[in-house]
Amino acid sequence: MTKVIIYVRVSTDEQAAHGYSIDDQIARLEQYCKINNYEVVKVVKEDYSAKTFDRPAFKEVLSFIKSNKGVVDLLLVLKWDRFSRNATDALSMIRTLSKMHVSVNAAEQPIDLKIPENKLMLSFYVTAPEVENDRRSLNVIKGMRRANFEGRYLGKAPRGYSNKTDATEKPIIVPNETAPLVKEAFGMMATGLYTQPEVLKLLKEKGFKCEKSQFCDLLHNRLYAGKVFVKADGDEPEQWVNGLHESLITEEIFQRVQDVMNERLQKRNRPKPQKQNGSLPLRSFLICPECGRKLTGSKSKGNGGWYFYYHCNPCKVRFKADFVNGQLEKMIESVQIDPDVQEMYLAVIKDLLNESEIARKNDLGKRGKEINLLEERIQNLTDLLADGKMESVDYAQAKKRYQGNINKLNWESNQLKMVKTEFDKYLSWGFCLMKDIKEYYCEAPIDVKQKIIGSIYSNSFNIEGGILRTKKMNSLVALIANSNKGLSETKNGQLQDFEKLSALVPGAGIEPARV
C-alpha cells in the first residue's frame, strides 16, 4: 500500500483572493487517498508563501522523511502551486525527494514525471497562478494610477482628513475635526517665527496627536494644498495633479513653509568657519614667490614673546607677519573716495531705485486688478448656479480654475511686496564706511578683515623685493575710489595699473623680508 504525506498550504492573501481553505484541501486529499487505497501517515499544514521552500512546515516534512526512511512513498498536494510557484525550485526539490525514494504529485493535476516532456506541463502548472496574480496586481496598480491622475487620493487619509466615499461611491478624503489644527500648523510655520518643535508643542496642548518625524512629513505633504501625487510609470515621470479633495491651505502658504524649512536646513548644514589667528589676515591670500602655492602661517616663541610668520613649508620661504600686515594697512588706507564721485554715484543709484520702485508698484496694481476681475467672475458663476443656469459640476470646475489663478497672483504680489528695501540707506552707510576703512579694518575680527581684503583686492598678493603687491583691484572699488597709486596717471597720460599698490619701499638697513 502506498504511504502518503498530505501537504496542504495557504497564505493569507491567497485565502482572501481565491477562497482557499486548509480544511477543504485536507478533505479533498483524504477522499482521493481513500479512492486510490493510499495510507495517510501524516498531514502537514502550512500558512506560508510558496515562493521558496524556506517554509517551517515543509522543513518539518523533510525532517520526517529523513528520520523515517521507507515510511513515506508519496508527498501529495491538491494542486502543483500548493507545492511551489517556481519551476526551477520545484524540479530541484523533486530530485531531492526522489533520492529519498519519495515521489511528488498533485491530486487534481496528476503528472507522470518519468516522461521528460511532462516537465513542461509541470512548469505551466507551477507558474500559471503566479502569472495570473502578477497580471491582477498590475491591473490594480494601473487602475490606482488612473484614479490618481483624476485627482483621487486612494491611500489612508493623512492627519486632517478622513476616508469617505462620494456620490458615485468612489473613495475620497474629506477634512475632519483636526483639519483646523493642520491649517494652524502651516500658518505658524509660514511666518518663519516658530520652529517645528515649538509649533508641535503648541498643537499638542490643543489635543493634536503627532510624533516629531510624522509632523515633519506632514509639513512636506503637498496634498494639503489640494494636490495628489502620481508615481512614475515607465517613460511617464512622477508628478502632482490637482486633487478632487478640499485643500486645507493655499499653494502659496505651502511653498512659503518649504522655503522656511529649506533655509533653516541649509543653515544647519553650513560648515562652521574654522577659527583663524587674528595676526595672520593674509593667510590664503599670499602667494609663495618660489612655488606659487598659497602661504600658511604660524607663530614661534623667541626673546620677548611670540612672533608670527607667513611661510611656505615645502620651500622654507618665510615673512614676518607684522611687516607684511603693516604694508597691507597702508594699502587699505590709500583707498579713498572722491566726494564728488560719491555724490554722483548715490544720485545714479537713487534714480535707478526710483525707476524700479515705480515698475514694482505698477506690477502690484496690475495684479490687483486681475485678482478683482477673477473674483467678480467667481461671483457671476455663483449667481448663475443660484439661478439654475449652470450645473454644479461645471461651477466647481470653473471656480477651481479661477481660484487657482487668484492664488498664483496673490503669490506673485507677495513676492513683489517683499522686494522693497532701503537699499539707498545701506549704500550711504557703505560709502561712510569706506571713508574710515583703515580704522574699521584694524578693529574688525579676523573673518571681517579677510572679507574686506577680498572685497577690495584680488584673491592673491605677492611679495617682491620686500614689497607687498597685488595685480588687480576690485573694478567697482577702482571706479569710485581714489587710490594714490591705483588711479594716478603716468607721465604719458595713461592710467597706471595696480601692479604696485604699496608706497612702502624699504630703505637701506631694513631687514630683508626673507629670513
Short mmCIF file of C-alpha atoms in Angstrom, two decimals:
data_model
loop_
_atom_site.label_atom_id
_atom_site.label_comp_id
_atom_site.label_asym_id
_atom_site.label_seq_id
_atom_site.Cartn_x
_atom_site.Cartn_y
_atom_site.Cartn_z
CA MET A 1 0.00 0.00 0.00
CA THR A 2 1.31 3.49 -0.93
CA LYS A 3 2.07 5.54 2.15
CA VAL A 4 1.35 9.27 1.79
CA ILE A 5 2.13 12.59 3.46
CA ILE A 6 -0.65 15.06 2.75
CA TYR A 7 0.77 18.59 2.41
CA VAL A 8 -1.70 21.49 2.37
CA ARG A 9 -0.74 25.17 2.13
CA VAL A 10 -2.39 28.54 2.01
CA SER A 11 -1.13 32.09 2.55
CA THR A 12 -3.29 34.87 3.99
CA ASP A 13 -3.52 36.86 0.72
CA GLU A 14 -4.40 33.72 -1.28
CA GLN A 15 -7.17 32.84 1.11
CA ALA A 16 -8.63 36.33 0.78
CA ALA A 17 -8.32 36.44 -3.03
CA HIS A 18 -9.21 32.85 -4.01
CA GLY A 19 -11.12 31.43 -1.06
CA TYR A 20 -8.57 28.66 -0.42
CA SER A 21 -9.23 26.70 2.75
CA ILE A 22 -6.91 24.33 4.65
CA ASP A 23 -9.82 22.12 5.76
CA ASP A 24 -11.20 21.90 2.22
CA GLN A 25 -7.82 20.81 0.84
CA ILE A 26 -7.47 18.12 3.53
CA ALA A 27 -10.98 16.78 2.91
CA ARG A 28 -10.43 16.50 -0.85
CA LEU A 29 -6.99 14.86 -0.48
CA GLU A 30 -8.24 12.34 2.09
CA GLN A 31 -11.07 11.42 -0.26
CA TYR A 32 -8.53 10.99 -3.09
CA CYS A 33 -6.37 8.69 -0.89
CA LYS A 34 -9.41 6.63 0.07
CA ILE A 35 -10.40 6.09 -3.55
CA ASN A 36 -6.84 5.09 -4.53
CA ASN A 37 -6.30 2.93 -1.42
CA TYR A 38 -3.45 5.13 -0.10
CA GLU A 39 -2.45 5.15 3.54
CA VAL A 40 -2.12 8.64 5.07
CA VAL A 41 0.81 8.61 7.52
CA LYS A 42 0.95 12.36 8.20
CA VAL A 43 -0.94 15.59 7.44
CA VAL A 44 1.15 18.77 7.32
CA LYS A 45 -0.43 22.24 7.28
CA GLU A 46 1.40 25.32 6.00
CA ASP A 47 0.47 29.01 6.24
CA TYR A 48 3.32 30.44 4.19
CA SER A 49 4.17 31.71 0.71
CA ALA A 50 5.36 29.20 -1.91
CA LYS A 51 7.96 31.49 -3.48
CA THR A 52 10.71 29.36 -1.91
CA PHE A 53 10.99 26.14 0.08
CA ASP A 54 12.24 28.03 3.10
CA ARG A 55 8.97 27.27 4.94
CA PRO A 56 8.64 25.97 8.51
CA ALA A 57 6.09 23.20 7.80
CA PHE A 58 7.85 21.97 4.64
CA LYS A 59 11.10 21.70 6.62
CA GLU A 60 9.11 19.52 9.01
CA VAL A 61 8.17 17.27 6.04
CA LEU A 62 11.81 16.85 5.03
CA SER A 63 12.86 16.14 8.60
CA PHE A 64 10.14 13.48 8.99
CA ILE A 65 11.15 11.73 5.74
CA LYS A 66 14.85 11.68 6.72
CA SER A 67 14.06 10.34 10.19
CA ASN A 68 11.61 7.69 8.93
CA LYS A 69 13.25 6.06 5.92
CA GLY A 70 10.92 3.76 3.97
CA VAL A 71 7.83 5.03 5.76
CA VAL A 72 6.80 7.55 3.04
CA ASP A 73 6.30 6.78 -0.65
CA LEU A 74 4.44 9.87 -1.86
CA LEU A 75 4.12 13.57 -1.00
CA LEU A 76 0.64 14.53 -2.15
CA VAL A 77 -0.70 18.06 -2.76
CA LEU A 78 -4.02 19.21 -4.17
CA LYS A 79 -2.50 21.36 -6.96
CA TRP A 80 1.07 21.99 -8.01
CA ASP A 81 1.02 25.63 -6.93
CA ARG A 82 0.49 24.33 -3.36
CA PHE A 83 3.89 22.64 -3.71
CA SER A 84 5.80 25.52 -5.34
CA ARG A 85 5.45 28.60 -7.51
CA ASN A 86 8.90 28.40 -9.04
CA ALA A 87 9.52 25.80 -11.73
CA THR A 88 13.29 25.60 -11.16
CA ASP A 89 12.92 25.17 -7.39
CA ALA A 90 10.12 22.63 -7.88
CA LEU A 91 12.22 20.38 -10.16
CA SER A 92 15.20 20.66 -7.80
CA MET A 93 13.08 19.64 -4.77
CA ILE A 94 11.51 16.77 -6.73
CA ARG A 95 15.01 15.44 -7.45
CA THR A 96 15.95 15.81 -3.75
CA LEU A 97 12.88 13.83 -2.64
CA SER A 98 13.48 11.25 -5.37
CA LYS A 99 16.89 10.49 -3.83
CA MET A 100 14.96 9.71 -0.62
CA HIS A 101 12.70 7.38 -2.65
CA VAL A 102 9.73 9.73 -2.29
CA SER A 103 7.73 10.93 -5.30
CA VAL A 104 5.57 14.05 -5.57
CA ASN A 105 2.22 14.51 -7.28
CA ALA A 106 -0.93 16.65 -7.32
CA ALA A 107 -4.36 15.04 -6.89
CA GLU A 108 -6.15 17.42 -9.29
CA GLN A 109 -3.21 17.88 -11.71
CA PRO A 110 -1.52 14.45 -11.84
CA ILE A 111 1.67 14.23 -13.93
CA ASP A 112 3.87 11.22 -14.72
CA LEU A 113 7.29 12.85 -14.26
CA LYS A 114 9.02 9.74 -15.61
CA ILE A 115 8.12 11.15 -19.04
CA PRO A 116 10.55 14.06 -19.71
CA GLU A 117 8.05 16.07 -21.78
CA ASN A 118 5.69 16.23 -18.81
CA LYS A 119 8.10 18.55 -17.05
CA LEU A 120 6.85 21.29 -19.42
CA MET A 121 3.35 20.70 -18.07
CA LEU A 122 4.73 20.95 -14.53
CA SER A 123 6.27 24.34 -15.34
CA PHE A 124 2.92 25.55 -16.63
CA TYR A 125 1.02 24.36 -13.54
CA VAL A 126 3.60 25.95 -11.20
CA THR A 127 3.91 29.35 -12.88
CA ALA A 128 0.38 29.96 -14.27
CA PRO A 129 -1.14 31.07 -10.91
CA GLU A 130 1.79 33.44 -10.33
CA VAL A 131 1.30 34.98 -13.80
CA GLU A 132 -2.38 35.44 -13.02
CA ASN A 133 -1.55 37.15 -9.71
CA ASP A 134 1.02 39.42 -11.38
CA ARG A 135 -1.47 40.45 -14.06
CA ARG A 136 -4.13 41.16 -11.46
CA SER A 137 -1.66 43.20 -9.41
CA LEU A 138 -0.56 45.16 -12.50
CA ASN A 139 -4.18 45.95 -13.37
CA VAL A 140 -4.80 47.19 -9.83
CA ILE A 141 -1.70 49.42 -9.94
CA LYS A 142 -2.71 50.91 -13.29
CA GLY A 143 -6.25 51.48 -12.03
CA MET A 144 -4.93 53.29 -8.95
CA ARG A 145 -2.62 55.42 -11.08
CA ARG A 146 -5.52 56.34 -13.36
CA ALA A 147 -7.57 57.35 -10.33
CA ASN A 148 -4.62 59.46 -9.08
CA PHE A 149 -4.49 61.23 -12.44
CA GLU A 150 -8.15 62.11 -11.99
CA GLY A 151 -7.23 63.76 -8.68
CA ARG A 152 -8.48 61.00 -6.40
CA TYR A 153 -6.39 60.10 -3.33
CA LEU A 154 -6.70 56.36 -2.58
CA GLY A 155 -4.44 55.77 0.41
CA LYS A 156 -5.08 56.06 4.11
CA ALA A 157 -6.18 59.61 4.83
CA PRO A 158 -3.43 61.80 6.34
CA ARG A 159 -3.99 63.84 9.51
CA GLY A 160 -6.70 66.40 9.00
CA TYR A 161 -8.69 64.18 6.62
CA SER A 162 -10.94 61.11 6.82
CA ASN A 163 -11.61 58.42 4.21
CA LYS A 164 -15.13 58.66 2.77
CA THR A 165 -16.99 57.91 -0.47
CA ASP A 166 -18.61 60.45 -2.79
CA ALA A 167 -22.00 60.35 -4.52
CA THR A 168 -20.66 57.81 -7.04
CA GLU A 169 -19.45 55.53 -4.21
CA LYS A 170 -15.83 56.23 -5.13
CA PRO A 171 -13.23 56.90 -2.41
CA ILE A 172 -12.44 60.48 -1.43
CA ILE A 173 -10.88 62.24 1.56
CA VAL A 174 -12.69 65.00 3.44
CA PRO A 175 -11.49 67.37 6.20
CA ASN A 176 -12.19 66.18 9.76
CA GLU A 177 -12.07 67.73 13.24
CA THR A 178 -8.24 68.01 13.20
CA ALA A 179 -8.16 70.00 9.94
CA PRO A 180 -8.14 73.41 11.74
CA LEU A 181 -5.03 72.35 13.69
CA VAL A 182 -3.27 71.32 10.47
CA LYS A 183 -4.12 74.73 8.98
CA GLU A 184 -2.77 76.40 12.10
CA ALA A 185 0.47 74.41 11.84
CA PHE A 186 1.14 75.60 8.30
CA GLY A 187 0.13 79.15 9.18
CA MET A 188 2.56 79.35 12.10
CA MET A 189 5.42 77.80 10.12
CA ALA A 190 4.83 80.19 7.20
CA THR A 191 5.58 83.18 9.44
CA GLY A 192 9.13 81.96 9.96
CA LEU A 193 8.86 82.87 13.65
CA TYR A 194 8.45 79.33 15.02
CA THR A 195 10.45 76.13 14.83
CA GLN A 196 8.84 72.75 14.18
CA PRO A 197 9.17 71.60 17.82
CA GLU A 198 7.60 74.86 19.03
CA VAL A 199 4.61 74.52 16.69
CA LEU A 200 4.12 70.84 17.53
CA LYS A 201 4.23 71.56 21.26
CA LEU A 202 1.54 74.24 20.97
CA LEU A 203 -0.66 71.96 18.88
CA LYS A 204 -0.27 69.03 21.28
CA GLU A 205 -1.58 71.28 24.05
CA LYS A 206 -4.74 71.57 21.92
CA GLY A 207 -5.05 67.80 21.52
CA PHE A 208 -3.16 67.26 18.27
CA LYS A 209 -1.54 63.81 18.31
CA CYS A 210 1.57 63.54 16.15
CA GLU A 211 5.20 62.46 16.53
CA LYS A 212 8.13 64.69 15.58
CA SER A 213 9.12 62.78 12.42
CA GLN A 214 5.48 62.48 11.35
CA PHE A 215 4.99 66.22 11.80
CA CYS A 216 7.95 66.91 9.51
CA ASP A 217 6.41 64.65 6.84
CA LEU A 218 3.08 66.46 7.29
CA LEU A 219 4.67 69.84 6.56
CA HIS A 220 6.24 68.45 3.37
CA ASN A 221 2.98 66.90 2.12
CA ARG A 222 1.65 68.90 -0.82
CA LEU A 223 -1.66 67.05 -0.57
CA TYR A 224 -2.79 69.69 1.97
CA ALA A 225 -2.52 72.29 -0.83
CA GLY A 226 -5.05 70.35 -2.90
CA LYS A 227 -2.61 68.20 -4.90
CA VAL A 228 -2.38 64.43 -5.48
CA PHE A 229 0.91 62.65 -6.19
CA VAL A 230 1.14 60.35 -9.24
CA LYS A 231 4.04 57.90 -9.28
CA ALA A 232 6.34 57.49 -12.27
CA ASP A 233 5.46 54.72 -14.70
CA GLY A 234 7.88 53.79 -17.47
CA ASP A 235 8.63 56.89 -19.51
CA GLU A 236 5.97 58.91 -17.67
CA PRO A 237 7.59 60.94 -14.86
CA GLU A 238 6.17 61.39 -11.38
CA GLN A 239 4.03 64.47 -10.96
CA TRP A 240 1.49 66.33 -8.83
CA VAL A 241 -2.04 66.91 -10.18
CA ASN A 242 -5.00 68.91 -8.89
CA GLY A 243 -6.93 66.79 -6.41
CA LEU A 244 -10.68 66.34 -6.03
CA HIS A 245 -10.44 66.81 -2.27
CA GLU A 246 -10.78 70.12 -0.44
CA SER A 247 -7.44 71.79 0.22
CA LEU A 248 -6.63 72.98 3.75
CA ILE A 249 -4.05 75.58 2.69
CA THR A 250 -3.13 77.56 -0.41
CA GLU A 251 -0.24 76.69 -2.67
CA GLU A 252 1.42 79.96 -1.61
CA ILE A 253 1.38 79.05 2.09
CA PHE A 254 2.70 75.56 1.33
CA GLN A 255 5.58 76.97 -0.73
CA ARG A 256 6.39 79.54 1.93
CA VAL A 257 6.67 76.78 4.55
CA GLN A 258 9.02 74.81 2.26
CA ASP A 259 11.19 77.90 1.79
CA VAL A 260 11.38 78.46 5.57
CA MET A 261 12.34 74.83 6.26
CA ASN A 262 14.87 74.66 3.40
CA GLU A 263 16.54 77.87 4.57
CA ARG A 264 16.88 76.51 8.10
CA LEU A 265 18.22 73.19 6.81
CA GLN A 266 20.88 74.99 4.78
CA LYS A 267 21.94 76.96 7.85
CA ARG A 268 22.26 73.77 9.90
CA ASN A 269 24.31 72.05 7.19
CA ARG A 270 26.52 75.06 6.55
CA PRO A 271 30.08 74.21 7.65
CA LYS A 272 31.28 76.16 10.66
CA PRO A 273 34.12 78.52 9.82
CA GLN A 274 37.48 77.48 11.15
CA LYS A 275 38.99 79.68 13.80
CA GLN A 276 41.90 81.72 12.47
CA ASN A 277 44.53 83.71 14.20
CA GLY A 278 43.87 87.46 14.09
CA SER A 279 47.55 88.18 13.49
CA LEU A 280 47.52 86.41 10.10
CA PRO A 281 44.77 88.05 7.97
CA LEU A 282 46.66 87.43 4.70
CA ARG A 283 46.88 83.68 5.17
CA SER A 284 45.43 82.08 2.00
CA PHE A 285 45.95 85.40 0.13
CA LEU A 286 49.78 85.49 -0.05
CA ILE A 287 51.46 83.54 -2.88
CA CYS A 288 54.82 81.84 -2.45
CA PRO A 289 57.34 83.53 -4.80
CA GLU A 290 59.10 80.21 -5.47
CA CYS A 291 56.41 77.53 -5.91
CA GLY A 292 53.22 79.57 -6.39
CA ARG A 293 51.36 77.92 -3.52
CA LYS A 294 49.35 79.97 -1.04
CA LEU A 295 51.25 80.67 2.16
CA THR A 296 50.09 79.43 5.52
CA GLY A 297 51.01 80.97 8.89
CA SER A 298 52.17 80.11 12.36
CA LYS A 299 53.82 81.55 15.43
CA SER A 300 57.10 80.80 17.15
CA LYS A 301 58.49 81.76 20.52
CA GLY A 302 61.55 83.94 20.77
CA ASN A 303 63.16 86.51 23.00
CA GLY A 304 60.42 88.73 24.33
CA GLY A 305 57.40 86.60 23.40
CA TRP A 306 55.62 85.11 20.40
CA TYR A 307 56.26 86.12 16.78
CA PHE A 308 54.02 85.43 13.79
CA TYR A 309 55.15 84.46 10.29
CA TYR A 310 53.67 83.71 6.87
CA HIS A 311 55.56 80.76 5.41
CA CYS A 312 55.64 78.01 2.79
CA ASN A 313 56.61 74.65 4.24
CA PRO A 314 57.98 72.98 1.05
CA CYS A 315 60.11 75.99 0.04
CA LYS A 316 61.12 77.21 3.51
CA VAL A 317 60.04 80.75 2.50
CA ARG A 318 59.11 82.91 5.49
CA PHE A 319 57.94 86.53 6.01
CA LYS A 320 57.39 88.40 9.25
CA ALA A 321 53.65 88.93 9.72
CA ASP A 322 53.96 92.36 11.41
CA PHE A 323 55.98 93.71 8.50
CA VAL A 324 53.58 92.39 5.81
CA ASN A 325 50.44 93.39 7.76
CA GLY A 326 51.78 96.91 8.11
CA GLN A 327 52.17 97.24 4.35
CA LEU A 328 48.61 95.96 3.85
CA GLU A 329 47.21 98.57 6.25
CA LYS A 330 48.94 101.33 4.28
CA MET A 331 47.45 99.95 1.06
CA ILE A 332 43.96 99.95 2.57
CA GLU A 333 44.48 103.47 3.92
CA SER A 334 45.31 104.70 0.41
CA VAL A 335 41.84 103.72 -0.84
CA GLN A 336 39.80 106.92 -0.57
CA ILE A 337 36.51 108.06 -2.12
CA ASP A 338 36.33 111.32 -4.00
CA PRO A 339 33.38 113.30 -2.51
CA ASP A 340 32.17 114.34 -5.97
CA VAL A 341 32.24 110.72 -7.19
CA GLN A 342 30.31 109.61 -4.10
CA GLU A 343 27.61 112.22 -4.62
CA MET A 344 27.23 111.36 -8.32
CA TYR A 345 27.17 107.62 -7.65
CA LEU A 346 24.48 107.95 -4.98
CA ALA A 347 22.36 110.08 -7.31
CA VAL A 348 22.55 107.48 -10.09
CA ILE A 349 21.67 104.62 -7.75
CA LYS A 350 18.69 106.52 -6.33
CA ASP A 351 17.37 107.21 -9.84
CA LEU A 352 17.63 103.52 -10.70
CA LEU A 353 15.89 102.54 -7.46
CA ASN A 354 13.10 105.04 -8.10
CA GLU A 355 12.53 103.60 -11.57
CA SER A 356 12.49 100.08 -10.13
CA GLU A 357 10.04 101.13 -7.40
CA ILE A 358 7.66 102.65 -9.96
CA ALA A 359 7.76 99.45 -12.03
CA ARG A 360 7.16 97.37 -8.89
CA LYS A 361 4.11 99.42 -7.92
CA ASN A 362 2.74 99.17 -11.45
CA ASP A 363 3.11 95.38 -11.37
CA LEU A 364 1.36 95.23 -8.00
CA GLY A 365 -1.51 97.37 -9.31
CA LYS A 366 -1.85 95.23 -12.43
CA ARG A 367 -2.08 92.01 -10.41
CA GLY A 368 -4.58 93.62 -8.03
CA LYS A 369 -6.88 94.44 -10.95
CA GLU A 370 -6.57 90.88 -12.31
CA ILE A 371 -7.48 89.46 -8.88
CA ASN A 372 -10.55 91.73 -8.65
CA LEU A 373 -11.66 90.63 -12.14
CA LEU A 374 -11.34 86.95 -11.25
CA GLU A 375 -13.27 87.44 -8.00
CA GLU A 376 -16.06 89.11 -9.99
CA ARG A 377 -16.15 86.13 -12.34
CA ILE A 378 -16.49 83.75 -9.41
CA GLN A 379 -19.37 85.86 -8.10
CA ASN A 380 -21.04 85.69 -11.53
CA LEU A 381 -20.64 81.92 -11.51
CA THR A 382 -22.32 81.78 -8.11
CA ASP A 383 -25.26 83.83 -9.42
CA LEU A 384 -25.66 81.51 -12.43
CA LEU A 385 -25.63 78.49 -10.14
CA ALA A 386 -28.24 80.05 -7.82
CA ASP A 387 -30.48 80.84 -10.82
CA GLY A 388 -30.24 77.27 -12.07
CA LYS A 389 -28.46 78.32 -15.25
CA MET A 390 -25.34 76.32 -14.51
CA GLU A 391 -24.63 72.75 -13.41
CA SER A 392 -22.87 72.28 -10.07
CA VAL A 393 -20.09 70.21 -11.67
CA ASP A 394 -19.31 72.96 -14.21
CA TYR A 395 -19.46 75.55 -11.43
CA ALA A 396 -16.96 73.64 -9.28
CA GLN A 397 -14.50 73.19 -12.15
CA ALA A 398 -14.66 76.83 -13.25
CA LYS A 399 -14.37 78.13 -9.69
CA LYS A 400 -11.35 75.92 -9.02
CA ARG A 401 -9.65 77.25 -12.16
CA TYR A 402 -10.32 80.90 -11.26
CA GLN A 403 -9.29 80.34 -7.64
CA GLY A 404 -6.03 78.76 -8.78
CA ASN A 405 -5.25 81.84 -10.86
CA ILE A 406 -6.08 84.07 -7.88
CA ASN A 407 -3.75 82.09 -5.63
CA LYS A 408 -0.96 82.41 -8.20
CA LEU A 409 -1.46 86.18 -8.50
CA ASN A 410 -1.51 86.58 -4.70
CA TRP A 411 1.77 84.68 -4.51
CA GLU A 412 3.35 86.94 -7.14
CA SER A 413 2.04 90.03 -5.32
CA ASN A 414 3.54 88.87 -2.03
CA GLN A 415 6.90 88.36 -3.74
CA LEU A 416 6.76 91.87 -5.16
CA LYS A 417 5.92 93.33 -1.75
CA MET A 418 8.99 91.65 -0.28
CA VAL A 419 11.28 93.29 -2.87
CA LYS A 420 11.12 96.77 -1.35
CA THR A 421 14.22 97.59 0.70
CA GLU A 422 16.04 100.65 2.00
CA PHE A 423 18.98 99.90 -0.27
CA ASP A 424 19.91 103.56 -0.67
CA LYS A 425 20.47 103.81 3.11
CA TYR A 426 22.72 100.75 3.05
CA LEU A 427 24.66 102.27 0.14
CA SER A 428 25.15 105.57 2.01
CA TRP A 429 26.35 103.62 5.04
CA GLY A 430 28.80 101.72 2.84
CA PHE A 431 30.31 104.93 1.50
CA CYS A 432 30.69 106.28 5.03
CA LEU A 433 32.40 103.05 5.98
CA MET A 434 34.93 103.40 3.18
CA LYS A 435 35.90 106.85 4.45
CA ASP A 436 37.27 105.24 7.61
CA ILE A 437 38.12 101.86 6.09
CA LYS A 438 41.52 101.52 7.75
CA GLU A 439 40.17 102.17 11.27
CA TYR A 440 37.31 99.76 10.67
CA TYR A 441 39.74 97.14 9.28
CA CYS A 442 42.11 97.38 12.25
CA GLU A 443 39.28 96.96 14.79
CA ALA A 444 37.48 94.14 12.91
CA PRO A 445 37.73 90.41 13.79
CA ILE A 446 39.78 88.17 11.52
CA ASP A 447 36.86 86.93 9.39
CA VAL A 448 35.71 90.50 8.67
CA LYS A 449 39.29 91.56 7.87
CA GLN A 450 39.53 88.84 5.25
CA LYS A 451 36.18 89.86 3.75
CA ILE A 452 37.43 93.45 3.47
CA ILE A 453 40.65 92.29 1.80
CA GLY A 454 38.75 90.10 -0.65
CA SER A 455 36.22 92.82 -1.49
CA ILE A 456 38.87 95.46 -2.29
CA TYR A 457 41.66 93.45 -3.86
CA SER A 458 42.06 90.25 -5.81
CA ASN A 459 42.42 86.95 -4.01
CA SER A 460 46.20 86.91 -4.31
CA PHE A 461 49.15 89.02 -3.13
CA ASN A 462 52.85 88.70 -3.90
CA ILE A 463 55.92 89.92 -2.04
CA GLU A 464 58.63 91.08 -4.44
CA GLY A 465 61.75 92.74 -3.17
CA GLY A 466 60.23 93.14 0.27
CA ILE A 467 57.15 94.96 -1.12
CA LEU A 468 53.58 93.67 -0.86
CA ARG A 469 51.95 93.81 -4.29
CA THR A 470 48.69 92.80 -5.93
CA LYS A 471 47.93 92.78 -9.64
CA LYS A 472 44.30 93.71 -9.50
CA MET A 473 41.84 95.79 -7.50
CA ASN A 474 38.09 95.23 -7.46
CA SER A 475 36.82 97.08 -10.56
CA LEU A 476 33.94 98.77 -8.70
CA VAL A 477 36.24 99.97 -5.92
CA ALA A 478 38.72 101.17 -8.52
CA LEU A 479 35.95 103.11 -10.24
CA ILE A 480 34.76 105.05 -7.18
CA ALA A 481 37.93 105.17 -5.07
CA ASN A 482 40.92 107.45 -5.42
CA SER A 483 43.95 105.30 -4.66
CA ASN A 484 47.20 107.24 -4.69
CA LYS A 485 48.78 104.56 -6.80
CA GLY A 486 45.81 102.93 -8.32
CA LEU A 487 44.18 105.80 -10.21
CA SER A 488 47.00 108.24 -10.82
CA GLU A 489 48.16 108.95 -14.35
CA THR A 490 51.54 108.07 -15.71
CA LYS A 491 53.78 110.57 -17.47
CA ASN A 492 52.38 109.63 -20.86
CA GLY A 493 48.80 110.23 -19.65
CA GLN A 494 47.79 106.58 -19.29
CA LEU A 495 46.10 105.35 -16.12
CA GLN A 496 48.56 103.42 -14.03
CA ASP A 497 47.63 99.78 -13.35
CA PHE A 498 47.68 98.20 -9.92
CA GLU A 499 50.92 96.35 -10.29
CA LYS A 500 52.43 98.27 -7.39
CA LEU A 501 49.85 99.43 -4.88
CA SER A 502 52.16 99.79 -1.89
CA ALA A 503 54.05 103.03 -1.37
CA LEU A 504 56.11 101.48 1.41
CA VAL A 505 59.57 100.86 -0.08
CA PRO A 506 62.11 99.52 2.36
CA GLY A 507 65.15 101.80 2.61
CA ALA A 508 68.74 100.96 3.48
CA GLY A 509 69.17 98.97 6.63
CA ILE A 510 65.69 97.46 6.65
CA GLU A 511 65.74 93.72 7.34
CA PRO A 512 65.08 91.63 4.20
CA ALA A 513 61.65 90.03 4.05
CA ARG A 514 63.01 86.51 3.76
CA VAL A 515 64.61 85.26 6.95
#
